[in-house]
Coordinates of C-alpha atoms in Angstrom, one line a residue:
Chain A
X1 CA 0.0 0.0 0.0
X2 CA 1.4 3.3 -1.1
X3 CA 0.9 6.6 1.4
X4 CA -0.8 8.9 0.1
X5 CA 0.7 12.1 -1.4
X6 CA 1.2 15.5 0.3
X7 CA 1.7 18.8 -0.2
X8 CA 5.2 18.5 1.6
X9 CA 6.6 15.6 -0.1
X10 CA 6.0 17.3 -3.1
X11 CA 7.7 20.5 -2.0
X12 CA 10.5 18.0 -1.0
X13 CA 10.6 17.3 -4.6
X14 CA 10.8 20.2 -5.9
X15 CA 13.6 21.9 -3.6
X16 CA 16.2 19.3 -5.3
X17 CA 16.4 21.5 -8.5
X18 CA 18.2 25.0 -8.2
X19 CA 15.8 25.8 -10.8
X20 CA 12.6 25.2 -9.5
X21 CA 13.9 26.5 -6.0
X22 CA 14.5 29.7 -8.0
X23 CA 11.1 29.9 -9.0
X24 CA 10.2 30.0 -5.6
X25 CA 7.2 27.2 -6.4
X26 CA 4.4 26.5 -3.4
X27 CA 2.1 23.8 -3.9
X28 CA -1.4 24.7 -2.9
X29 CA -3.4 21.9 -3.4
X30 CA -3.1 18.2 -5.4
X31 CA -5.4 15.6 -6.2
X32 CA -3.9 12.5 -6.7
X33 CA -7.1 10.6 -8.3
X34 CA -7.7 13.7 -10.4
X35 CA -4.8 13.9 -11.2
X36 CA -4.3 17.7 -10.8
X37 CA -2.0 20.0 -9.1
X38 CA -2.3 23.8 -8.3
X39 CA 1.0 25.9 -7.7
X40 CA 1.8 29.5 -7.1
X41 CA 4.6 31.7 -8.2
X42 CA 5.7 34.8 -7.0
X43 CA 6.9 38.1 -8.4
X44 CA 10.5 38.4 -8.5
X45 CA 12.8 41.1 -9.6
X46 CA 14.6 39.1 -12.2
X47 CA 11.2 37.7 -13.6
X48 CA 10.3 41.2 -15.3
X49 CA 9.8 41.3 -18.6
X50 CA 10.7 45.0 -18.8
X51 CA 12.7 47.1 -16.0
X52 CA 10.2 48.6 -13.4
X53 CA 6.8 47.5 -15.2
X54 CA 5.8 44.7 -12.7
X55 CA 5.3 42.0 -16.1
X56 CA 6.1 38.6 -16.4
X57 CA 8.4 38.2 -18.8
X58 CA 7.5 35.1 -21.1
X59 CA 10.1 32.5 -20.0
X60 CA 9.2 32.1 -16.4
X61 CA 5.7 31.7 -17.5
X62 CA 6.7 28.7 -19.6
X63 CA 9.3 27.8 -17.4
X64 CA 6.1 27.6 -14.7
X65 CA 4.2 26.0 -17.4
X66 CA 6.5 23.1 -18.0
X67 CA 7.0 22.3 -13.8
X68 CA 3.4 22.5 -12.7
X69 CA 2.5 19.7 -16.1
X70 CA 5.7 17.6 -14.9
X71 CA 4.2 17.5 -11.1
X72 CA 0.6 17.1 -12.3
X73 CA 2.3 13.5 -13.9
X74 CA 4.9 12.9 -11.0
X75 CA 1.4 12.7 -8.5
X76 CA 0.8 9.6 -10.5
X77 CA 4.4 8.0 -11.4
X78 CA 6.0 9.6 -8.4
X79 CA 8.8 11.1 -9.3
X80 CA 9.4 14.2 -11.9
X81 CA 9.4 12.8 -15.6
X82 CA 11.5 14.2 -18.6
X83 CA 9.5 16.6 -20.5
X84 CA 9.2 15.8 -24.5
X85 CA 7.8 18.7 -25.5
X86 CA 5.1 21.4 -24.6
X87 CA 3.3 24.6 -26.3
X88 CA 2.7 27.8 -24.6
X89 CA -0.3 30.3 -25.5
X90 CA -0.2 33.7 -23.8
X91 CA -3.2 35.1 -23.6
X92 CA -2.8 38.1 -22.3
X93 CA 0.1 40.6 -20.2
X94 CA 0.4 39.1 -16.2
X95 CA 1.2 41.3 -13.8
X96 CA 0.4 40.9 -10.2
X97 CA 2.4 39.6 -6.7
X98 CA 2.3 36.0 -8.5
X99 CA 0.7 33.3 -11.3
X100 CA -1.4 30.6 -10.4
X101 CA -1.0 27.4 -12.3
X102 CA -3.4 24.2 -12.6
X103 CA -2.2 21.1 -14.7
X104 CA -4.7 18.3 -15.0
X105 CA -3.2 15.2 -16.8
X106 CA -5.8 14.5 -19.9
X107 CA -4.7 11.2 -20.6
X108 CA -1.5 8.9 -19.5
X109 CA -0.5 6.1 -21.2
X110 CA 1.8 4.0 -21.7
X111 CA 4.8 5.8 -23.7
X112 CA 3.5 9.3 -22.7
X113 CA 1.3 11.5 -20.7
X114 CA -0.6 14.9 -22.2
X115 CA -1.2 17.7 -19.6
X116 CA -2.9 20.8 -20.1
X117 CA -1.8 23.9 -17.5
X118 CA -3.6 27.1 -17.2
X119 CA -2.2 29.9 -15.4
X120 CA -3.7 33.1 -14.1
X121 CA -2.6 36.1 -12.4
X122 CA -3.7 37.0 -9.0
X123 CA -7.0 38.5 -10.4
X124 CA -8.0 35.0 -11.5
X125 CA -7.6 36.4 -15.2
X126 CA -6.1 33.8 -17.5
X127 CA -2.9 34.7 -18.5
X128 CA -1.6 31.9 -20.4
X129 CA -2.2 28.3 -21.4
X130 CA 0.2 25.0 -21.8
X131 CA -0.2 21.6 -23.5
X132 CA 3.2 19.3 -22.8
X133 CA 4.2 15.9 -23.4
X134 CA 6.1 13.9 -21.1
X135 CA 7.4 10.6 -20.6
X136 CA 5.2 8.1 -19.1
X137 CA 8.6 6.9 -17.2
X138 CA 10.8 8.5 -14.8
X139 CA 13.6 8.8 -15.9
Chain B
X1 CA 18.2 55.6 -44.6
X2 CA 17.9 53.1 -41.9
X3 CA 21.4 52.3 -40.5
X4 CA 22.4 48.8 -40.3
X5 CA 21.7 46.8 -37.2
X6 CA 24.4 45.4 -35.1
X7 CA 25.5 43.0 -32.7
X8 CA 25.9 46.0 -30.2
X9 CA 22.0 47.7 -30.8
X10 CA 20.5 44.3 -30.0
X11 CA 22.6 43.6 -27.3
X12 CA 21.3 46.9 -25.8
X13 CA 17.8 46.4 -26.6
X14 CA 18.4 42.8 -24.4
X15 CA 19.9 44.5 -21.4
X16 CA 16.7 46.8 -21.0
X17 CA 14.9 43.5 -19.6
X18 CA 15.7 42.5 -16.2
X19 CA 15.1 38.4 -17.3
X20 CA 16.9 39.1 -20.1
X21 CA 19.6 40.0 -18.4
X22 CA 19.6 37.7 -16.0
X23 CA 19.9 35.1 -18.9
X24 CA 23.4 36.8 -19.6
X25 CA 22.6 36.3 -23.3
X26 CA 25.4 36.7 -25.6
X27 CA 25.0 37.8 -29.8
X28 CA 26.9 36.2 -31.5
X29 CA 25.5 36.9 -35.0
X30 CA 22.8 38.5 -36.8
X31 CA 21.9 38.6 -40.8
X32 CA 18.9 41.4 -41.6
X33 CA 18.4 40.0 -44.9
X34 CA 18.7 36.5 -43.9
X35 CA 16.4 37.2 -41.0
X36 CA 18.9 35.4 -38.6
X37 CA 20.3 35.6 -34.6
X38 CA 22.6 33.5 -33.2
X39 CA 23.2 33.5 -29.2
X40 CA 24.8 32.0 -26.8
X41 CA 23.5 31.5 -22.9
X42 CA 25.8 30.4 -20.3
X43 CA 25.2 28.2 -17.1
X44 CA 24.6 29.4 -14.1
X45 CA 23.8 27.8 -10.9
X46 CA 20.3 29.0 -10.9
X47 CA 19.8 27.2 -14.1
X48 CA 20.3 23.5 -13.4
X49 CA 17.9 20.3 -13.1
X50 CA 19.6 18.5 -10.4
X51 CA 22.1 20.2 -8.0
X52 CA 25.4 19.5 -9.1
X53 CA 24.6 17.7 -12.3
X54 CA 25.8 20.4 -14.5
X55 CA 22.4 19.8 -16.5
X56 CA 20.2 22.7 -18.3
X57 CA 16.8 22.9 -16.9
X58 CA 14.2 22.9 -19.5
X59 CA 12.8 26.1 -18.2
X60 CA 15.8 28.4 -18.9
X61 CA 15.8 26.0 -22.3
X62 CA 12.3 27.5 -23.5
X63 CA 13.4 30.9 -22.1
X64 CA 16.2 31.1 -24.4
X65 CA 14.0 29.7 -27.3
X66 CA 11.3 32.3 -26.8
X67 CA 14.1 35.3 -26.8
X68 CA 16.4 34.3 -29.8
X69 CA 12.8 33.5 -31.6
X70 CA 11.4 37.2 -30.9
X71 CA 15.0 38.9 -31.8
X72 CA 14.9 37.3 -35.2
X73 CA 11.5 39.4 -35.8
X74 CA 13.1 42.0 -34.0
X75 CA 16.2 42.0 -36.9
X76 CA 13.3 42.9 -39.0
X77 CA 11.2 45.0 -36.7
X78 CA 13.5 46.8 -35.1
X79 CA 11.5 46.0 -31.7
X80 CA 11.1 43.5 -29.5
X81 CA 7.4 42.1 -30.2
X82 CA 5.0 40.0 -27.9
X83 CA 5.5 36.0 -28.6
X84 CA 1.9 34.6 -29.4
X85 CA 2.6 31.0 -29.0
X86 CA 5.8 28.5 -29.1
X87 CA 6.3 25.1 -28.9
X88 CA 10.1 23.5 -27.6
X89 CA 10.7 20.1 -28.0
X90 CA 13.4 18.9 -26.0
X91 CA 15.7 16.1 -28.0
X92 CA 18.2 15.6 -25.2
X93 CA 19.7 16.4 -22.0
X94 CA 21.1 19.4 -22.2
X95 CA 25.1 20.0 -20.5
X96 CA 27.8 22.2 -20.9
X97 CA 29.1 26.0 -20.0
X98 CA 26.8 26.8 -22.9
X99 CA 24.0 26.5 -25.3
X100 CA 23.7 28.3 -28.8
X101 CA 20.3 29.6 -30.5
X102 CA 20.0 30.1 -33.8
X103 CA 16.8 31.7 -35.1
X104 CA 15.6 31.7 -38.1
X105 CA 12.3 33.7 -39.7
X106 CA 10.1 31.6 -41.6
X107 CA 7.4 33.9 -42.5
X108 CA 6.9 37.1 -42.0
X109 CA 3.0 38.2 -42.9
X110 CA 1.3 40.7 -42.0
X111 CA -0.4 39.7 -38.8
X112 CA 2.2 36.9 -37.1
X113 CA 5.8 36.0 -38.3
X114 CA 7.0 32.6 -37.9
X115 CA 9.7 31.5 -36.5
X116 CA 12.2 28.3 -36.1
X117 CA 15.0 28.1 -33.0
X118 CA 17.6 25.6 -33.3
X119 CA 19.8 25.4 -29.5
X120 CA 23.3 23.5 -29.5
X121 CA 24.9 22.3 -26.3
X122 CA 28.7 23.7 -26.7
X123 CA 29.8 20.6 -28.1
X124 CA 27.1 21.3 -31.2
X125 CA 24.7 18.5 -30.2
X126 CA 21.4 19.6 -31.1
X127 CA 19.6 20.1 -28.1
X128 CA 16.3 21.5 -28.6
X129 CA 14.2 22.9 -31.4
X130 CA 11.6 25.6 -31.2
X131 CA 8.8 27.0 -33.4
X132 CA 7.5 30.0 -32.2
X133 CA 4.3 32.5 -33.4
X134 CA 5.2 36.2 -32.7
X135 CA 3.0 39.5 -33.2
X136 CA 4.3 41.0 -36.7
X137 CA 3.8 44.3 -34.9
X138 CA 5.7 45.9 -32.3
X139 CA 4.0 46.7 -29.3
Chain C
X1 CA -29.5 44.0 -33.6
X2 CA -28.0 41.0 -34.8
X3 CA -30.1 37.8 -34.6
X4 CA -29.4 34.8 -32.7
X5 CA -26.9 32.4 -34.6
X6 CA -28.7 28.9 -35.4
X7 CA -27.4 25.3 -36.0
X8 CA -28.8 25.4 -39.5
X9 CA -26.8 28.9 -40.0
X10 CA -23.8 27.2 -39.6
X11 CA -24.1 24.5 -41.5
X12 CA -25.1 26.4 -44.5
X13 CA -21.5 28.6 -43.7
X14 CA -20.1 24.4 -43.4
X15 CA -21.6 23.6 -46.7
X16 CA -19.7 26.6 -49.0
X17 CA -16.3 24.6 -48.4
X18 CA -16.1 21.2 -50.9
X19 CA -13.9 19.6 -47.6
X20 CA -16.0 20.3 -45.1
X21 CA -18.7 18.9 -47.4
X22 CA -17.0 15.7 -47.8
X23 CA -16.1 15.8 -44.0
X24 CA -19.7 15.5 -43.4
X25 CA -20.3 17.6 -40.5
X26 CA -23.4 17.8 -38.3
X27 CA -23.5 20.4 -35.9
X28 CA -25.1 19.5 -32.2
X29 CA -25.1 22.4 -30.7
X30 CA -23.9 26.1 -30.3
X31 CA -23.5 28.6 -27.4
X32 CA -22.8 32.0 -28.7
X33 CA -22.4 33.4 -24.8
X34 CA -20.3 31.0 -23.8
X35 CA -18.5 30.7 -27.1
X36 CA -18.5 26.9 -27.9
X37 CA -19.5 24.3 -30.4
X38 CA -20.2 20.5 -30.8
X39 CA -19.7 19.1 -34.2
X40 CA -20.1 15.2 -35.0
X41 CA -18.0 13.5 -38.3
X42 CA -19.6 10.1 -39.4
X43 CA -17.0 7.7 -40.4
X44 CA -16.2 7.0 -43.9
X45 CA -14.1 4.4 -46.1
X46 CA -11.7 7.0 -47.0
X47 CA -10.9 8.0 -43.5
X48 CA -9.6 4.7 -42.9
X49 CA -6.1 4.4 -41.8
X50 CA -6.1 0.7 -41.9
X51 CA -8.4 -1.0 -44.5
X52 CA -11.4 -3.2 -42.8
X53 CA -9.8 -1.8 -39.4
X54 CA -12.5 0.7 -38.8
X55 CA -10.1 3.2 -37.3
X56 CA -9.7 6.9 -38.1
X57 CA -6.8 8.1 -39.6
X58 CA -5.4 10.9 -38.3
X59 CA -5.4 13.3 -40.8
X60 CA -9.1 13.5 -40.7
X61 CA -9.5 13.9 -37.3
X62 CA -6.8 16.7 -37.4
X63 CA -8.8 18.7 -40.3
X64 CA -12.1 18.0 -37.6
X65 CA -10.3 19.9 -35.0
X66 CA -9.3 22.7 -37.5
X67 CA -12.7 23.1 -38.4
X68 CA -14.7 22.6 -35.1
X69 CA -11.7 25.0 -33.6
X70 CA -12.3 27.6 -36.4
X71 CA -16.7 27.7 -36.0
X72 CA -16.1 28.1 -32.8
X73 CA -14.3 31.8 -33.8
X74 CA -16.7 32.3 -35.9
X75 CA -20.2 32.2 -33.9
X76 CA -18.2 36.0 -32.3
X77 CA -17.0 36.8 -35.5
X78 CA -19.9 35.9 -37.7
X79 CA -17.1 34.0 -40.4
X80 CA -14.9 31.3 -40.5
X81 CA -11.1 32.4 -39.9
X82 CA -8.0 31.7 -41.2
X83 CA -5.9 29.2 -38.9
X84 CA -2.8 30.7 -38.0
X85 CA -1.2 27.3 -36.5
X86 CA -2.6 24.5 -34.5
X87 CA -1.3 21.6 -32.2
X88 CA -3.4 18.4 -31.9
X89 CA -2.5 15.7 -29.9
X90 CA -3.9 11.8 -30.6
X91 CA -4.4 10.2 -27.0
X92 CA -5.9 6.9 -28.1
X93 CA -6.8 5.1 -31.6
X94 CA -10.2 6.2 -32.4
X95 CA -12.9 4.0 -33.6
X96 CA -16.6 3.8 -34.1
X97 CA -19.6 5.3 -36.4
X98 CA -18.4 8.6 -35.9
X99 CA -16.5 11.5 -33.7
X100 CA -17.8 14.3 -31.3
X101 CA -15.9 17.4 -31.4
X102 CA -16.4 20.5 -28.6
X103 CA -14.8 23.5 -29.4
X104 CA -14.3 26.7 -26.5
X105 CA -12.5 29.7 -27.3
X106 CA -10.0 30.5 -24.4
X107 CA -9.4 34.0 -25.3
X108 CA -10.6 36.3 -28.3
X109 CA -8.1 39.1 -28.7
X110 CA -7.4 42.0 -30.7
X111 CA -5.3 39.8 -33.0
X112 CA -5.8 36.1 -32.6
X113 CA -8.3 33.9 -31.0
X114 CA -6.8 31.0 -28.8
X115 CA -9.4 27.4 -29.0
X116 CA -9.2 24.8 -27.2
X117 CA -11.2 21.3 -29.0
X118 CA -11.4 17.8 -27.4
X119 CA -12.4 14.8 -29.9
X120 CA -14.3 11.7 -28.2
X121 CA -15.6 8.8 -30.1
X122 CA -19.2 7.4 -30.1
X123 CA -18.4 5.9 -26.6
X124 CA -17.0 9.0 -25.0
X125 CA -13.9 8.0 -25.1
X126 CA -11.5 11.1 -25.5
X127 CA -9.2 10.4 -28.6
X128 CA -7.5 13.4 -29.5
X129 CA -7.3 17.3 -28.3
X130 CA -6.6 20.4 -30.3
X131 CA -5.3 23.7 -29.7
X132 CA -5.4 26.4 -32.3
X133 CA -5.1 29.8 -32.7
X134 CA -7.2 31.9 -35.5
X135 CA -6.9 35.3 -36.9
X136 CA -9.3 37.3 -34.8
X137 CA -10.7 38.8 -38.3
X138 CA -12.8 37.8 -40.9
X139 CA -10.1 37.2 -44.1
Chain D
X1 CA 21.8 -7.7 -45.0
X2 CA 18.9 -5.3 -45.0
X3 CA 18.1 -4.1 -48.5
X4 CA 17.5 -0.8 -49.4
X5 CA 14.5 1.3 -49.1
X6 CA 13.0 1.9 -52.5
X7 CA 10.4 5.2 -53.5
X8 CA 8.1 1.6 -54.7
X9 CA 8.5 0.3 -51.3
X10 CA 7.3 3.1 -49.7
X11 CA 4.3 3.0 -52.6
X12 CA 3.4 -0.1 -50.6
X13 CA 3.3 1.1 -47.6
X14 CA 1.0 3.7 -48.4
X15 CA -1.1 2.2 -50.2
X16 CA -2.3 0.2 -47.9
X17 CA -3.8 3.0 -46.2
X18 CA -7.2 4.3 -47.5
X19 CA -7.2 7.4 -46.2
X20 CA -3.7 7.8 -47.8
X21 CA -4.8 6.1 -51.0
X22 CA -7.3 9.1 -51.1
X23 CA -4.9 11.4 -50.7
X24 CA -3.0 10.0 -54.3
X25 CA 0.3 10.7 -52.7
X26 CA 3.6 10.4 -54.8
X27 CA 7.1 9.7 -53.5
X28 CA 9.5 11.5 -55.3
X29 CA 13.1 10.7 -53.5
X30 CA 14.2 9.4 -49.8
X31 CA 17.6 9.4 -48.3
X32 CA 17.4 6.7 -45.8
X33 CA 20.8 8.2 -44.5
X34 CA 19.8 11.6 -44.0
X35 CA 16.3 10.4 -42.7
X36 CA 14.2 12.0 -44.8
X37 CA 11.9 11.8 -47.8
X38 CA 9.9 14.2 -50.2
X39 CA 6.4 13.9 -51.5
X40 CA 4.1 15.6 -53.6
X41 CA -0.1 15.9 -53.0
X42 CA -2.0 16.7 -56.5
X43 CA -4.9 19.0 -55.5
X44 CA -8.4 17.0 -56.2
X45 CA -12.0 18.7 -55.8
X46 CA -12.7 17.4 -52.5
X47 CA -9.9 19.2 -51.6
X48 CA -10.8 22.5 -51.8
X49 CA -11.5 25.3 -49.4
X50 CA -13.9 27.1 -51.1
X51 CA -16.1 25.8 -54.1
X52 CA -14.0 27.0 -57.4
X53 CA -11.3 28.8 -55.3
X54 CA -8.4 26.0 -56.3
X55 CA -7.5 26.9 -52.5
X56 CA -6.0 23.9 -50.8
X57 CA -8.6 24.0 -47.4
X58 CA -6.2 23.5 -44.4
X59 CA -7.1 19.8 -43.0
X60 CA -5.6 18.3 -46.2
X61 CA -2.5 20.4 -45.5
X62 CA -2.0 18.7 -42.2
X63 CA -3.1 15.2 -43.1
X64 CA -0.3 15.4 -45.8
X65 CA 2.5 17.0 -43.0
X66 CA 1.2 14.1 -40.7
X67 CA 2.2 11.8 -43.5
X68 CA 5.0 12.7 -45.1
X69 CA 6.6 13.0 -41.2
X70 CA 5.7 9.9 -40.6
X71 CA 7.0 8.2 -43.1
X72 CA 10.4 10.1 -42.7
X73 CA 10.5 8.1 -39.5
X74 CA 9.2 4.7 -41.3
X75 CA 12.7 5.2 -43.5
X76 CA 14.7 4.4 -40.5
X77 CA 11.9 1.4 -38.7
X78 CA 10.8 0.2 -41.8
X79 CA 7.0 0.7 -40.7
X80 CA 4.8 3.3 -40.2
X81 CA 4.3 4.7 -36.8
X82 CA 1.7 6.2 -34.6
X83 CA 1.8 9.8 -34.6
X84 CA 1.9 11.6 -30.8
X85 CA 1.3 15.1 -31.6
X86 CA 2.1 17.5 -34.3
X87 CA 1.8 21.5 -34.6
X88 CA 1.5 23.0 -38.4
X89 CA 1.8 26.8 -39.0
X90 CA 0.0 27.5 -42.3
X91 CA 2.0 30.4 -43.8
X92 CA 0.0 31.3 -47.0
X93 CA -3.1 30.5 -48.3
X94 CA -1.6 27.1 -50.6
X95 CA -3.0 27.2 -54.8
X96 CA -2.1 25.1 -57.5
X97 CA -1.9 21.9 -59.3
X98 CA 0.2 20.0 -56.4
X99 CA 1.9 20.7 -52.5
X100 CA 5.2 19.0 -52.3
X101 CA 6.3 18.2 -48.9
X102 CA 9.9 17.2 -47.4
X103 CA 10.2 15.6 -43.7
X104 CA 13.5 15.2 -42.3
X105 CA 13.9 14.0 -39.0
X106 CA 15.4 15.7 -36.1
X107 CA 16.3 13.4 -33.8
X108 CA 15.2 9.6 -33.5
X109 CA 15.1 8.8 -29.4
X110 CA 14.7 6.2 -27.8
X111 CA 10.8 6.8 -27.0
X112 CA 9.7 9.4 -29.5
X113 CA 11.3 10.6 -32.9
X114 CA 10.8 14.5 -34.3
X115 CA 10.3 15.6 -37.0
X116 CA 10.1 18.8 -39.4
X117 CA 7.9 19.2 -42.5
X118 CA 7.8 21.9 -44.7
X119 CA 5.3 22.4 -47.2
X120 CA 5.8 24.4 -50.6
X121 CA 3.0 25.0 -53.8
X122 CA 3.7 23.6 -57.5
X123 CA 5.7 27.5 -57.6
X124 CA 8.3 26.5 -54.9
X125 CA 6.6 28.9 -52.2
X126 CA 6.9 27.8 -48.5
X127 CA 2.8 27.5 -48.1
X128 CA 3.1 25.5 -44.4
X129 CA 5.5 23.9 -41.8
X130 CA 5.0 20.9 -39.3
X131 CA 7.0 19.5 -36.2
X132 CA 5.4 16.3 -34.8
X133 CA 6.2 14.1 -32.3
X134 CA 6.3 9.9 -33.6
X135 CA 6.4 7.2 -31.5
X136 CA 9.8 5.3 -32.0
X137 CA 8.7 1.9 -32.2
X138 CA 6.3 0.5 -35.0
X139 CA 2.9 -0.4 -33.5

């Protein structure tokens, strides 16, 4: 019998890339038989798009994109997962104290899993959307 | 009489965003009439997978894509423009002191250009590939 | 005052294009407010991808989500749309007497409209899901 | 001793498909060494966008990109494979008597092969560009 999943374990995770422990990540909520996972982001000086304007420049938004999909898959296989590829839409300028992101894995099979990610600002206006591919095998 | 771009004008149009320059991109290379950027990214410890493993997240991966993409438009532009949409598809892990993007327009209409980002690890193992929608307007 | 947009209004916009003709298309049901659309495509010999296997190709369930995605645009714009570039992903072979695509706009800009479309088959199974992005003008 | 892949082999292949039958494509060269492979698409009524427009509607554009990609894996496994996900970018709106289309793969993985395709009209034009995603085992 496998424990369930937490919050923590999942922040455990995620501090063991300088990366992600850049991005300053919290974990709000997860749903293990959904298969969903909900993460914030904050502001940070060196996430501006332009000096002063309080935007998100485009790469941490797909840089938070691509993490929340790849936990939204480790909930199920337990461990973060290789990404194959994934496609950003931005929908709109963010600007705010932090994003929002939900992934929800649409299907997992056996060579790979599809998760969609949408992220909003701190309005609850969608900012930007993600669709990735990943490998359906730690590795 | 528009003066020719060069390596130095874009390199200041980089260093007016804070995540840009955070990046610590590099141009190498540019081509108006051939609508083409090269640049280079270094590591830094804020940028690996794993601590210690020397490896390239993929986040600061489609960070790079989505810059070298927009100053390709920008070559023609003479702006930085909003990206639209990209896709990155990651074709191995990525190690070294550096990667290279080239970008290369592949339309340029009147609503959206399109453009394709090649990134090299510093051995010239290609690494990643991006596609990437941009607004054919600055703004 | 512009009247309520009807089923049969947008199938007599389907019928002007020979491929959506030989596509087929039935439309379920619309939702100008709420900016969706439910399309259904029979199967038919030359959709095969085996012969005898009864499975859809994928190239006919890609042009499904390109058209169910672009309707979608155009119960706002009052037109079908040009596609600017789409991403569809196959989740599971598809079989059956026919496919159900639901198409929801995510966000109708200025420029482009971004769509989301899922695909199930006649058991409900989801098969395949689109993402698109339109010109946000009639051209 | 395998023997060399032949344009009639390929014939075979697709041919066997009736969804590709219907699409009356022609091989015109393959490099099995450099992985990829051209084809050409002659336009046929069903085909068309709008009744007497000679415009190629966009579906048949992609069902051709999702072919002629596959296939430029099929070079190198000998058998078609299952597509994962592609993205196509039309660039222009695509007339004439034929599209031509050349795949070359990227990179062949372990899991998942990718691949670009880029589509040009009977006047050499660049009308539309793919990048899928193939599974790397036949199945």
């Amino acid at each position: 019998m496998s424990e369930a999943l937490t919050v923590e374990t999942v922040a455990e995770w995620l501090a063991r890339s300088p990366f992600i422990r850049f991005m300053n990540l919290t974990v709000e909520s997860l749903d293990e038989k959904a298969q969903t996972i909900t993460m914030t982001m904050p502001m940070r000086p060196e996430f501006e798009r332009g000096a002063g304007t309080g935007q998100f420049h485009g790469g941490p938004i797909a840089s938070f994109i691509d993490t929340v999909g790849d936990y939204a898959v480790a909930l199920v296989l337990k461990s973060g997962v290789p990404t194959i590829n994934f496609r950003v839409d931005y929908l709109r300028p963010s600007f705010g104290a932090f994003l929002r992101g939900t992934a929800i894995v649409r299907r997992l099979g056996r060579t790979v899993a599809v998760v969609d990610i949408d992220v909003t600002d701190d309005q609850g206006r969608l900012c930007a959307v993600g669709r990735g591919t990943y490998a359906a095998q730690a590795g």
